[in-house]
XYZ file of N, CA and C in Angstrom:
525
model
N 9.750 0.473 15.141
C 9.429 0.525 13.734
C 8.353 -0.519 13.473
N 7.335 -0.098 12.757
C 6.252 -0.990 12.382
C 6.235 -1.124 10.867
N 6.132 -2.359 10.406
C 6.156 -2.646 8.972
C 4.816 -3.239 8.575
N 4.156 -2.590 7.617
C 2.931 -3.140 7.049
C 3.345 -4.140 5.966
N 3.031 -5.404 6.182
C 3.467 -6.461 5.280
C 2.752 -6.376 3.933
N 1.469 -6.068 3.956
C 0.711 -5.942 2.717
C -0.219 -7.092 2.451
N -0.181 -8.129 3.289
C -1.106 -9.256 3.158
C -1.123 -9.997 4.489
N -1.951 -10.989 4.583
C -1.980 -11.855 5.767
C -1.507 -13.247 5.364
N -0.335 -13.290 4.811
C 0.243 -14.519 4.302
C 1.448 -14.898 5.158
N 1.445 -16.107 5.721
C 2.542 -16.544 6.587
C 3.895 -16.494 5.891
N 3.944 -16.848 4.614
C 5.215 -16.859 3.894
C 5.786 -15.445 3.767
N 4.936 -14.463 3.475
C 5.416 -13.069 3.376
C 5.854 -12.562 4.736
N 5.064 -12.870 5.776
C 5.429 -12.461 7.129
C 6.767 -13.076 7.518
N 6.968 -14.348 7.201
C 8.241 -15.010 7.520
C 9.402 -14.358 6.775
N 9.197 -14.031 5.508
C 10.266 -13.393 4.726
C 10.666 -12.061 5.350
N 9.688 -11.251 5.745
C 10.009 -9.949 6.355
C 10.639 -10.150 7.729
N 10.124 -11.089 8.522
C 10.713 -11.365 9.839
C 12.174 -11.762 9.703
N 12.476 -12.682 8.801
C 13.863 -13.128 8.612
C 14.754 -11.986 8.135
N 14.267 -11.212 7.179
C 15.045 -10.084 6.659
C 15.252 -9.020 7.727
N 14.237 -8.756 8.539
C 14.327 -7.762 9.605
C 15.328 -8.195 10.667
N 15.260 -9.441 11.094
C 16.172 -9.958 12.125
C 17.614 -9.832 11.654
N 17.830 -10.158 10.377
C 19.166 -10.070 9.795
C 19.623 -8.619 9.657
N 18.761 -7.762 9.119
C 19.126 -6.353 8.903
C 19.438 -5.640 10.213
N 18.724 -5.992 11.270
C 18.949 -5.361 12.582
C 20.152 -5.974 13.295
N 20.639 -7.100 12.797
C 21.767 -7.769 13.452
C 21.391 -8.302 14.821
N 20.171 -8.820 14.941
C 19.694 -9.307 16.235
C 20.478 -10.551 16.635
N 20.941 -10.559 17.876
C 21.651 -11.696 18.454
C 20.639 -12.576 19.176
N 20.526 -13.824 18.766
C 19.641 -14.767 19.424
C 18.186 -14.572 19.049
N 17.378 -15.511 19.505
C 15.930 -15.429 19.343
C 15.331 -16.215 20.508
N 14.561 -15.535 21.335
C 14.045 -16.111 22.559
C 12.558 -15.810 22.688
N 11.836 -16.716 23.308
C 10.393 -16.568 23.410
C 9.900 -15.901 24.672
N 10.708 -15.840 25.699
C 10.254 -15.308 26.982
C 10.823 -13.909 27.206
N 9.953 -12.987 27.542
C 10.385 -11.624 27.834
C 10.642 -11.395 29.310
N 10.291 -12.378 30.147
C 10.439 -12.216 31.592
C 11.717 -12.854 32.129
N 12.601 -13.300 31.217
C 13.873 -13.898 31.618
C 14.986 -13.352 30.731
N 16.172 -13.345 31.268
C 17.335 -12.946 30.485
C 17.600 -14.015 29.419
N 18.159 -13.609 28.270
C 18.432 -14.594 27.214
C 19.242 -15.794 27.695
N 20.248 -15.559 28.537
C 21.086 -16.678 28.985
C 20.356 -17.619 29.948
N 19.163 -17.245 30.375
C 18.364 -18.078 31.281
C 17.329 -18.920 30.526
N 17.387 -18.931 29.194
C 16.402 -19.682 28.418
C 17.035 -20.258 27.164
N 16.370 -21.239 26.614
C 16.829 -21.846 25.368
C 16.358 -20.998 24.191
N 17.175 -20.896 23.150
C 16.738 -20.156 21.963
C 15.569 -20.872 21.279
N 14.806 -20.090 20.531
C 13.694 -20.622 19.735
C 13.944 -20.235 18.284
N 13.329 -20.935 17.340
C 13.485 -20.552 15.938
C 12.851 -19.176 15.681
N 13.462 -18.411 14.808
C 12.931 -17.091 14.440
C 11.910 -17.306 13.322
N 10.712 -17.734 13.731
C 9.692 -18.113 12.764
C 8.334 -17.538 13.134
N 7.440 -17.534 12.162
C 6.059 -17.132 12.391
C 5.424 -18.059 13.427
N 5.786 -19.345 13.386
C 5.284 -20.287 14.379
C 5.685 -19.907 15.793
N 6.941 -19.477 15.982
C 7.386 -19.027 17.312
C 6.669 -17.755 17.722
N 6.449 -16.844 16.768
C 5.680 -15.627 17.071
C 4.278 -15.991 17.552
N 3.648 -16.948 16.880
C 2.303 -17.373 17.274
C 2.329 -18.027 18.649
N 3.333 -18.826 18.919
C 3.416 -19.537 20.201
C 3.703 -18.599 21.370
N 4.644 -17.671 21.193
C 5.090 -16.834 22.315
C 4.495 -15.426 22.316
N 3.922 -14.990 21.217
C 3.365 -13.637 21.136
C 4.391 -12.603 20.721
N 5.571 -12.679 21.287
C 6.693 -11.788 20.965
C 7.938 -12.657 20.822
N 8.879 -12.194 20.022
C 10.206 -12.785 19.989
C 11.165 -11.736 20.526
N 12.209 -12.187 21.211
C 13.173 -11.281 21.827
C 14.586 -11.679 21.423
N 15.453 -10.700 21.415
C 16.862 -10.915 21.149
C 17.615 -9.718 21.693
N 18.831 -9.586 21.260
C 19.637 -8.418 21.629
C 20.134 -7.766 20.358
N 20.168 -6.458 20.391
C 20.584 -5.686 19.227
C 21.560 -4.607 19.691
N 22.498 -4.271 18.828
C 23.474 -3.229 19.151
C 22.944 -1.887 18.659
N 22.765 -0.969 19.590
C 22.291 0.380 19.255
C 23.368 1.150 18.509
N 23.020 2.255 17.872
C 24.033 3.056 17.175
C 25.110 3.580 18.121
N 24.804 3.636 19.403
C 25.765 4.100 20.413
C 26.715 2.990 20.847
N 26.484 1.759 20.374
C 27.366 0.646 20.691
C 26.857 -0.282 21.775
N 25.862 0.136 22.552
C 25.357 -0.713 23.626
C 24.521 -1.858 23.062
N 24.692 -3.030 23.671
C 23.892 -4.198 23.326
C 22.701 -4.225 24.279
N 21.493 -4.168 23.714
C 20.278 -4.112 24.532
C 19.259 -5.126 24.026
N 18.297 -5.406 24.860
C 17.212 -6.291 24.476
C 16.321 -5.595 23.443
N 15.782 -6.388 22.542
C 14.810 -5.888 21.569
C 13.701 -6.921 21.467
N 12.637 -6.541 20.834
C 11.530 -7.461 20.666
C 10.859 -7.260 19.330
N 10.059 -8.236 18.978
C 9.321 -8.199 17.725
C 7.958 -8.817 17.980
N 6.931 -8.212 17.429
C 5.573 -8.723 17.563
C 4.872 -8.583 16.216
N 4.020 -9.545 15.916
C 3.206 -9.487 14.698
C 1.786 -9.133 15.096
N 1.195 -8.222 14.356
C -0.217 -7.890 14.505
C -0.889 -8.446 13.257
N -1.609 -9.532 13.439
C -2.209 -10.225 12.305
C -3.525 -9.560 11.921
N -3.684 -9.280 10.644
C -4.869 -8.584 10.165
C -6.041 -9.480 9.842
N -5.770 -10.727 9.559
C -6.851 -11.634 9.195
C -7.500 -11.225 7.883
N -8.805 -11.409 7.788
C -9.532 -11.089 6.560
C -9.731 -9.597 6.360
N -9.667 -8.803 7.450
C -9.981 -7.378 7.372
C -8.845 -6.531 6.823
N -7.615 -6.895 7.129
C -6.478 -6.094 6.692
C -5.231 -6.960 6.691
N -4.122 -6.401 6.239
C -2.864 -7.131 6.215
C -2.183 -7.156 7.559
N -1.084 -7.885 7.604
C -0.297 -8.036 8.827
C 0.691 -6.882 9.003
N 1.050 -6.652 10.251
C 2.108 -5.714 10.626
C 3.144 -6.494 11.417
N 4.389 -6.075 11.305
C 5.477 -6.640 12.092
C 6.223 -5.482 12.732
N 6.291 -5.488 14.055
C 6.914 -4.392 14.790
C 8.218 -4.843 15.432
N 9.260 -4.051 15.251
C 10.538 -4.221 15.950
C 10.633 -3.094 16.956
N 10.967 -3.439 18.202
C 11.026 -2.409 19.235
C 12.184 -2.644 20.195
N 12.611 -1.554 20.799
C 13.542 -1.592 21.921
C 12.779 -1.001 23.094
N 12.569 -1.772 24.159
C 11.802 -1.256 25.296
C 12.438 0.006 25.888
N 11.588 0.889 26.366
C 12.054 2.144 26.970
C 13.022 1.849 28.114
N 12.741 0.818 28.893
C 13.640 0.457 30.002
C 15.032 0.093 29.515
N 15.120 -0.572 28.365
C 16.424 -0.918 27.805
C 17.163 0.333 27.338
N 16.419 1.285 26.761
C 17.040 2.553 26.357
C 17.532 3.311 27.586
N 16.727 3.321 28.651
C 17.145 3.967 29.904
C 18.412 3.320 30.453
N 18.404 1.986 30.508
C 19.546 1.247 31.051
C 20.818 1.534 30.251
N 20.674 1.709 28.933
C 21.821 1.989 28.066
C 22.210 3.466 28.073
N 21.392 4.302 28.726
C 21.683 5.735 28.746
C 21.419 6.410 27.418
N 20.526 5.831 26.620
C 20.208 6.377 25.301
C 19.053 7.365 25.421
N 19.271 8.586 24.968
C 18.212 9.602 25.003
C 17.174 9.288 23.936
N 15.908 9.335 24.308
C 14.832 9.076 23.354
C 13.708 10.091 23.468
N 13.884 11.079 24.301
C 12.859 12.104 24.404
C 13.554 13.448 24.534
N 13.205 14.365 23.635
C 13.848 15.678 23.630
C 12.849 16.800 23.853
N 11.709 16.489 24.467
C 10.709 17.505 24.764
C 9.608 17.606 23.732
N 9.790 16.964 22.563
C 8.734 16.977 21.554
C 7.554 16.143 22.057
N 6.403 16.258 21.404
C 5.206 15.573 21.897
C 5.336 14.050 22.023
N 6.150 13.419 21.221
C 6.277 11.959 21.259
C 7.702 11.587 21.616
N 7.882 10.409 22.228
C 9.227 9.893 22.432
C 9.849 9.717 21.067
N 11.003 10.308 20.870
C 11.669 10.175 19.584
C 13.110 10.625 19.701
N 13.944 9.998 18.928
C 15.351 10.342 18.856
C 15.754 10.297 17.397
N 16.329 11.367 16.897
C 16.769 11.380 15.505
C 17.775 10.272 15.231
N 18.663 10.007 16.192
C 19.666 8.942 16.026
C 18.978 7.588 15.933
N 18.037 7.316 16.823
C 17.310 6.040 16.794
C 16.459 5.938 15.526
N 15.804 7.038 15.143
C 14.978 7.025 13.929
C 15.816 6.684 12.703
N 16.982 7.304 12.565
C 17.859 7.026 11.421
C 18.335 5.583 11.430
N 18.662 5.075 12.606
C 19.092 3.689 12.752
C 17.977 2.741 12.316
N 16.761 2.989 12.789
C 15.624 2.150 12.408
C 15.320 2.264 10.911
N 15.459 3.465 10.360
C 15.236 3.640 8.919
C 16.237 2.811 8.114
N 17.480 2.794 8.537
C 18.499 1.995 7.863
C 18.137 0.515 7.916
N 17.660 0.059 9.063
C 17.225 -1.334 9.208
C 16.049 -1.606 8.273
N 15.108 -0.687 8.215
C 13.956 -0.848 7.331
C 14.349 -0.918 5.873
N 15.266 -0.067 5.469
C 15.724 -0.043 4.078
C 16.426 -1.357 3.726
N 17.260 -1.863 4.625
C 17.939 -3.146 4.393
C 16.932 -4.294 4.350
N 15.949 -4.256 5.226
C 14.907 -5.287 5.239
C 14.179 -5.312 3.899
N 13.815 -4.128 3.409
C 13.054 -4.003 2.161
C 13.810 -4.593 0.970
N 15.134 -4.483 0.972
C 15.939 -5.016 -0.129
C 15.757 -6.524 -0.278
N 15.539 -7.214 0.828
C 15.412 -8.676 0.804
C 13.974 -9.169 0.901
N 13.086 -8.312 1.406
C 11.677 -8.711 1.567
C 10.817 -7.451 1.474
N 10.414 -7.062 0.261
C 9.624 -5.836 0.093
C 8.336 -5.861 0.927
N 7.949 -4.679 1.351
C 6.729 -4.514 2.141
C 6.012 -3.252 1.692
N 4.805 -3.027 2.207
C 3.951 -1.925 1.756
C 4.285 -0.577 2.380
N 4.689 -0.598 3.652
C 4.920 0.652 4.389
C 5.677 0.355 5.658
N 6.519 1.277 6.070
C 7.139 1.238 7.386
C 6.907 2.573 8.062
N 6.638 2.540 9.360
C 6.510 3.776 10.139
C 7.428 3.663 11.345
N 8.044 4.784 11.690
C 9.017 4.817 12.773
C 8.559 5.839 13.801
N 8.350 5.367 15.002
C 7.926 6.245 16.087
C 7.449 5.415 17.261
N 7.130 6.089 18.334
C 6.678 5.427 19.551
C 5.272 4.889 19.337
N 5.132 3.572 19.423
C 3.842 2.900 19.239
C 3.130 3.367 17.961
N 3.856 3.362 16.847
C 3.341 3.881 15.573
C 2.579 2.852 14.748
N 2.611 1.592 15.154
C 1.952 0.539 14.381
C 0.477 0.852 14.167
N 0.052 0.785 12.910
C -1.350 1.010 12.580
C -1.784 2.460 12.579
N -0.849 3.401 12.753
C -1.208 4.823 12.786
C -1.675 5.323 11.422
N -1.278 4.634 10.378
C -1.731 4.889 9.015
C -1.504 3.612 8.228
N -1.773 3.627 6.959
C -1.475 2.465 6.126
C -1.135 2.939 4.716
N -0.588 2.031 3.932
C -0.149 2.383 2.581
C -1.302 2.868 1.720
N -2.470 2.261 1.861
C -3.632 2.664 1.054
C -4.032 4.106 1.349
N -3.971 4.511 2.600
C -4.323 5.882 2.988
C -3.316 6.883 2.436
N -2.035 6.532 2.476
C -0.984 7.448 2.016
C -0.946 7.594 0.494
N -1.404 6.591 -0.238
C -1.450 6.621 -1.700
C -0.113 7.004 -2.330
N 0.965 6.458 -1.768
C 2.288 6.673 -2.336
C 2.946 7.983 -1.976
N 2.354 8.774 -1.087
C 2.908 10.088 -0.739
C 3.184 10.201 0.753
N 4.386 10.659 1.068
C 4.756 10.928 2.454
C 4.153 12.272 2.849
N 3.484 12.361 3.996
C 2.907 13.646 4.426
C 3.974 14.734 4.550
N 3.591 15.971 4.281
C 4.517 17.100 4.396
C 4.956 17.318 5.844
N 4.008 17.277 6.754
C 4.285 17.448 8.185
C 4.168 16.080 8.834
N 5.249 15.661 9.534
C 5.308 14.292 10.057
C 5.780 14.268 11.502
N 4.979 13.637 12.374
C 5.449 13.422 13.744
C 5.996 12.008 13.931
N 5.985 11.214 12.852
C 6.645 9.910 12.789
C 7.402 9.841 11.474
N 8.304 8.887 11.364
C 9.021 8.675 10.115
C 8.268 7.703 9.232
N 8.450 7.833 7.921
C 7.769 6.982 6.951
C 8.787 6.329 6.035
N 8.627 5.041 5.799
C 9.387 4.292 4.814
C 8.381 3.842 3.766
N 8.415 4.500 2.619
C 7.392 4.277 1.600
C 8.041 3.806 0.301
N 7.591 2.654 -0.222
C 8.169 2.141 -1.470
C 7.855 3.033 -2.669
N 8.856 3.196 -3.525
C 8.719 3.839 -4.834
C 9.461 2.940 -5.805
N 8.705 2.114 -6.525
C 9.341 1.134 -7.398
C 10.080 0.111 -6.563
N 11.355 -0.098 -6.880
C 12.167 -1.071 -6.152
C 12.955 -0.464 -5.009
N 12.740 0.815 -4.724
C 13.475 1.490 -3.653
C 12.507 1.926 -2.554
N 13.062 2.206 -1.420
C 12.281 2.651 -0.275
C 12.686 4.086 0.048
N 11.716 4.980 0.094
C 11.961 6.397 0.402
C 11.714 6.626 1.886
N 12.648 7.307 2.555
C 12.497 7.626 3.971
C 12.162 9.097 4.138
N 11.025 9.343 4.760
C 10.631 10.693 5.151
C 10.725 10.788 6.659
N 11.767 11.439 7.142
C 11.999 11.543 8.589
C 10.913 12.406 9.234
N 10.660 12.133 10.499
C 9.757 12.995 11.271
C 10.309 14.410 11.236
N 9.443 15.400 11.124
C 9.916 16.787 11.028
C 9.163 17.755 11.942
N 8.389 17.240 12.884
C 7.731 18.141 13.850
C 8.122 17.779 15.251
């Protein structure tokens, strides 16, 4: 799931990061992706740690009950555009957990995983509003809130979390 923050402001990015970590129920926060969590010291779940390590890692419980590694990365927009924050579960972790994520459609996707991520996005939005969320394999930057102009596309190969007032509307992938 990729979240368009809507600005390049550290405070907004931190608010969404904290809300996302909480909504996903992530266990721990670690800076190294090449070691198991128990082989490293935890790091603060902060924008500063994201800048230092590039990615933050933890463990999250999938809808199937398995505890797997997850990661988070920020794509900073700078002066040209706003920031994005991506939460992901590596394909290898899904394989290890026996979680199906490809059903023959053009993109890796699972309705169960998509719904789970949408729920996380909706909970995140309640505590830290954002401009747009997209759910799909490497979906970050595939569109933006300005392009969508408040409307979810009729035909979707990714899921969309689009704000309408104080609520977030989920348009599931339908192709």
